[in-house]
C-alpha cells in the first residue's frame, strides 16, 4: 500500500514538473475552485436546508401575509436566502474562465522554451525540444479539463440554486 502511494506521488510530481511552473499555478487554482464548489454543495445539503425551514417557519408564523408590507418582507426574506446561496458562484465562475487562459499562458511559455532550444541547438535536436513541447501542451490540457469540469459543476450548482429559490418562493406564497 505504501509503495503504491509512493509511486502515485512520484507520477504526479513527474507530471507536474513536465508541465512547468504554469501547471503548478493551474493546480493551485483548481484546488481553490473545487474547494469552493464542494463548500457550496456542503452548504446546500446542510446549512441551506435549515435556513429554508427557519425562513418558512418565520413566514408561517406571521399573521399578515397578504398586505403590501408583508409581501415586501417576503421579498426580503427570499433575497437574503438567495444572497447566501449565490455567495460563491461569481468567484467559481471567474476561476472557470481563468483556467483556459492559464493553459494558454502555459502554451506560450512552453513554445518560448522550444524556440530557445531551437535557437541554441540550431533546430535539429528534436529530443531537446520535447521538453518545451511538453511544457506547451500539458498546461493547455490541464486548463481545458479544469474549465470543462468547472462548467459542469457550475451549471449544476446554478440549476440547483434556481430550483431551490423557486421552491422557496412557491412555499411562501
Tab-separated table of C-alpha atoms in Angstrom:
chain	number	residue	atom	x	y	z
A	1	UNK	CA	0.000	0.000	0.000
A	2	UNK	CA	2.777	2.400	0.966
A	3	UNK	CA	4.711	1.721	-2.229
A	4	UNK	CA	1.608	2.246	-4.356
A	5	UNK	CA	1.083	5.660	-2.755
A	6	UNK	CA	4.744	6.485	-3.268
A	7	UNK	CA	4.515	5.505	-6.949
A	8	UNK	CA	1.361	7.598	-7.327
A	9	UNK	CA	3.070	10.588	-5.717
A	10	UNK	CA	6.112	10.188	-7.989
A	11	UNK	CA	3.899	10.018	-11.079
A	12	UNK	CA	2.016	13.177	-10.072
A	13	UNK	CA	5.239	15.048	-9.335
A	14	UNK	CA	6.731	13.941	-12.668
A	15	UNK	CA	3.615	15.137	-14.499
A	16	UNK	CA	3.630	18.490	-12.696
A	17	UNK	CA	7.339	19.038	-13.376
A	18	UNK	CA	6.927	18.200	-17.077
A	19	UNK	CA	4.156	20.792	-17.309
A	20	UNK	CA	6.310	23.571	-15.936
A	21	UNK	CA	5.571	26.311	-13.421
A	22	UNK	CA	2.283	27.324	-15.052
A	23	UNK	CA	0.893	23.862	-14.310
A	24	UNK	CA	1.547	24.445	-10.600
A	25	UNK	CA	-0.462	27.673	-10.809
A	26	UNK	CA	-3.288	25.844	-12.602
A	27	UNK	CA	-3.180	23.148	-9.921
A	28	UNK	CA	-3.482	25.722	-7.144
A	29	UNK	CA	-6.334	27.442	-8.982
A	30	UNK	CA	-8.161	24.128	-9.404
A	31	UNK	CA	-7.707	23.362	-5.720
A	32	UNK	CA	-9.328	26.678	-4.798
A	33	UNK	CA	-12.108	26.256	-7.372
A	34	UNK	CA	-13.047	22.749	-6.282
A	35	UNK	CA	-12.845	23.742	-2.617
A	36	UNK	CA	-15.417	26.473	-3.314
A	37	UNK	CA	-17.601	24.046	-5.282
A	38	UNK	CA	-17.551	21.446	-2.510
A	39	UNK	CA	-18.263	24.162	0.046
A	40	UNK	CA	-21.375	25.184	-1.912
A	41	UNK	CA	-22.513	21.553	-2.193
A	42	UNK	CA	-21.984	21.110	1.541
A	43	UNK	CA	-23.884	24.335	2.218
A	44	UNK	CA	-26.795	23.186	0.047
A	45	UNK	CA	-27.051	19.871	1.860
A	46	UNK	CA	-26.618	21.132	5.408
A	47	UNK	CA	-26.978	24.790	6.301
A	48	UNK	CA	-29.317	25.779	3.475
A	49	UNK	CA	-31.964	23.218	4.428
A	50	UNK	CA	-32.022	24.548	7.991
A	51	UNK	CA	-32.169	28.135	6.731
A	52	UNK	CA	-35.146	27.362	4.486
A	53	UNK	CA	-37.013	25.646	7.332
A	54	UNK	CA	-36.349	28.631	9.586
A	55	UNK	CA	-37.494	31.100	6.912
A	56	UNK	CA	-40.660	29.106	6.188
A	57	UNK	CA	-41.437	28.842	9.903
A	58	UNK	CA	-40.979	32.584	10.330
A	59	UNK	CA	-43.249	33.271	7.351
A	60	UNK	CA	-45.882	30.792	8.547
A	61	UNK	CA	-45.849	32.414	11.992
A	62	UNK	CA	-46.859	35.784	10.568
A	63	UNK	CA	-50.486	36.739	10.922
A	64	UNK	CA	-50.377	39.103	7.943
A	65	UNK	CA	-49.157	37.583	4.672
A	66	UNK	CA	-51.313	39.466	2.166
A	67	UNK	CA	-50.600	43.175	2.632
A	68	UNK	CA	-48.062	45.149	0.625
A	69	UNK	CA	-45.781	45.353	3.672
A	70	UNK	CA	-45.947	41.588	4.194
A	71	UNK	CA	-45.064	40.996	0.535
A	72	UNK	CA	-42.041	43.277	0.903
A	73	UNK	CA	-40.939	41.295	3.959
A	74	UNK	CA	-41.412	38.081	1.947
A	75	UNK	CA	-39.276	39.516	-0.836
A	76	UNK	CA	-36.598	40.488	1.709
A	77	UNK	CA	-36.556	37.002	3.233
A	78	UNK	CA	-36.217	35.360	-0.180
A	79	UNK	CA	-33.460	37.804	-1.146
A	80	UNK	CA	-31.474	37.014	1.994
A	81	UNK	CA	-31.649	33.287	1.272
A	82	UNK	CA	-30.711	33.988	-2.350
A	83	UNK	CA	-27.651	36.002	-1.330
A	84	UNK	CA	-26.465	33.190	0.918
A	85	UNK	CA	-26.988	30.622	-1.828
A	86	UNK	CA	-25.226	32.585	-4.552
A	87	UNK	CA	-22.344	33.963	-2.492
A	88	UNK	CA	-19.505	31.908	-4.029
A	89	UNK	CA	-20.896	31.396	-7.527
A	90	UNK	CA	-19.309	34.505	-9.128
A	91	UNK	CA	-15.882	33.506	-7.788
A	92	UNK	CA	-16.293	29.950	-9.066
A	93	UNK	CA	-17.373	31.225	-12.483
A	94	UNK	CA	-14.353	33.544	-12.609
A	95	UNK	CA	-11.994	30.693	-11.788
A	96	UNK	CA	-13.581	28.579	-14.538
A	97	UNK	CA	-12.898	31.370	-17.039
A	98	UNK	CA	-9.285	31.791	-15.884
A	99	UNK	CA	-8.408	28.075	-16.306
A	100	UNK	CA	-8.070	28.040	-20.129
A	101	UNK	CA	-6.310	31.401	-20.059
A	102	UNK	CA	-3.651	29.976	-17.771
A	103	UNK	CA	-3.443	26.964	-20.081
A	104	UNK	CA	-2.788	29.339	-22.949
A	105	UNK	CA	-0.090	31.046	-20.910
A	106	UNK	CA	1.488	27.619	-20.387
A	107	UNK	CA	1.384	27.059	-24.137
A	108	UNK	CA	3.174	30.334	-24.784
A	109	UNK	CA	5.858	29.735	-22.147
A	110	UNK	CA	6.424	26.197	-23.448
A	111	UNK	CA	6.754	27.420	-27.016
A	112	UNK	CA	9.223	30.082	-25.907
A	113	UNK	CA	11.315	27.278	-24.454
A	114	UNK	CA	11.053	25.331	-27.737
A	115	UNK	CA	12.199	28.362	-29.728
A	116	UNK	CA	15.042	28.938	-27.298
A	117	UNK	CA	16.224	25.340	-27.727
A	118	UNK	CA	15.891	25.670	-31.498
A	119	UNK	CA	17.977	28.844	-31.478
A	120	UNK	CA	20.572	27.372	-29.156
A	121	UNK	CA	20.963	23.985	-30.916
A	122	UNK	CA	20.263	25.107	-34.451
A	123	UNK	CA	16.854	23.486	-34.624
A	124	UNK	CA	17.981	19.939	-35.305
A	125	UNK	CA	17.677	18.382	-31.860
A	126	UNK	CA	14.125	17.087	-31.532
A	127	UNK	CA	14.881	15.416	-28.228
A	128	UNK	CA	15.805	18.755	-26.654
A	129	UNK	CA	12.656	20.392	-27.991
A	130	UNK	CA	10.409	17.691	-26.490
A	131	UNK	CA	10.620	19.235	-23.016
A	132	UNK	CA	9.349	22.559	-24.323
A	133	UNK	CA	6.573	20.890	-26.285
A	134	UNK	CA	5.585	19.044	-23.130
A	135	UNK	CA	5.521	22.327	-21.216
A	136	UNK	CA	3.362	23.750	-24.004
A	137	UNK	CA	0.725	21.012	-24.231
A	138	UNK	CA	0.280	19.758	-20.667
A	139	UNK	CA	-0.839	23.122	-19.185
A	140	UNK	CA	-3.222	23.618	-22.103
A	141	UNK	CA	-4.796	20.248	-21.455
A	142	UNK	CA	-4.977	20.875	-17.705
A	143	UNK	CA	-6.576	24.292	-18.215
A	144	UNK	CA	-9.191	22.890	-20.575
A	145	UNK	CA	-10.020	19.936	-18.313
A	146	UNK	CA	-10.278	22.287	-15.338
A	147	UNK	CA	-12.573	24.635	-17.259
A	148	UNK	CA	-14.826	21.880	-18.610
A	149	UNK	CA	-15.244	20.196	-15.247
A	150	UNK	CA	-15.885	23.572	-13.674
A	151	UNK	CA	-18.540	24.422	-16.265
A	152	UNK	CA	-20.446	21.235	-15.472
A	153	UNK	CA	-20.207	21.803	-11.714
A	154	UNK	CA	-21.157	25.487	-12.007
A	155	UNK	CA	-24.164	24.746	-14.202
A	156	UNK	CA	-25.337	22.077	-11.763
A	157	UNK	CA	-24.963	24.493	-8.843
A	158	UNK	CA	-26.791	27.294	-10.659
A	159	UNK	CA	-29.637	24.945	-11.604
A	160	UNK	CA	-29.897	23.694	-8.035
A	161	UNK	CA	-29.868	27.228	-6.596
A	162	UNK	CA	-32.537	28.429	-9.034
A	163	UNK	CA	-34.715	25.394	-8.278
A	164	UNK	CA	-34.381	25.846	-4.508
A	165	UNK	CA	-35.261	29.537	-4.761
A	166	UNK	CA	-38.341	28.760	-6.866
A	167	UNK	CA	-39.451	26.177	-4.317
A	168	UNK	CA	-38.972	28.685	-1.513
A	169	UNK	CA	-40.999	31.292	-3.367
A	170	UNK	CA	-43.767	28.749	-4.018
A	171	UNK	CA	-43.907	27.701	-0.378
A	172	UNK	CA	-44.077	31.296	0.797
A	173	UNK	CA	-46.953	32.337	-1.489
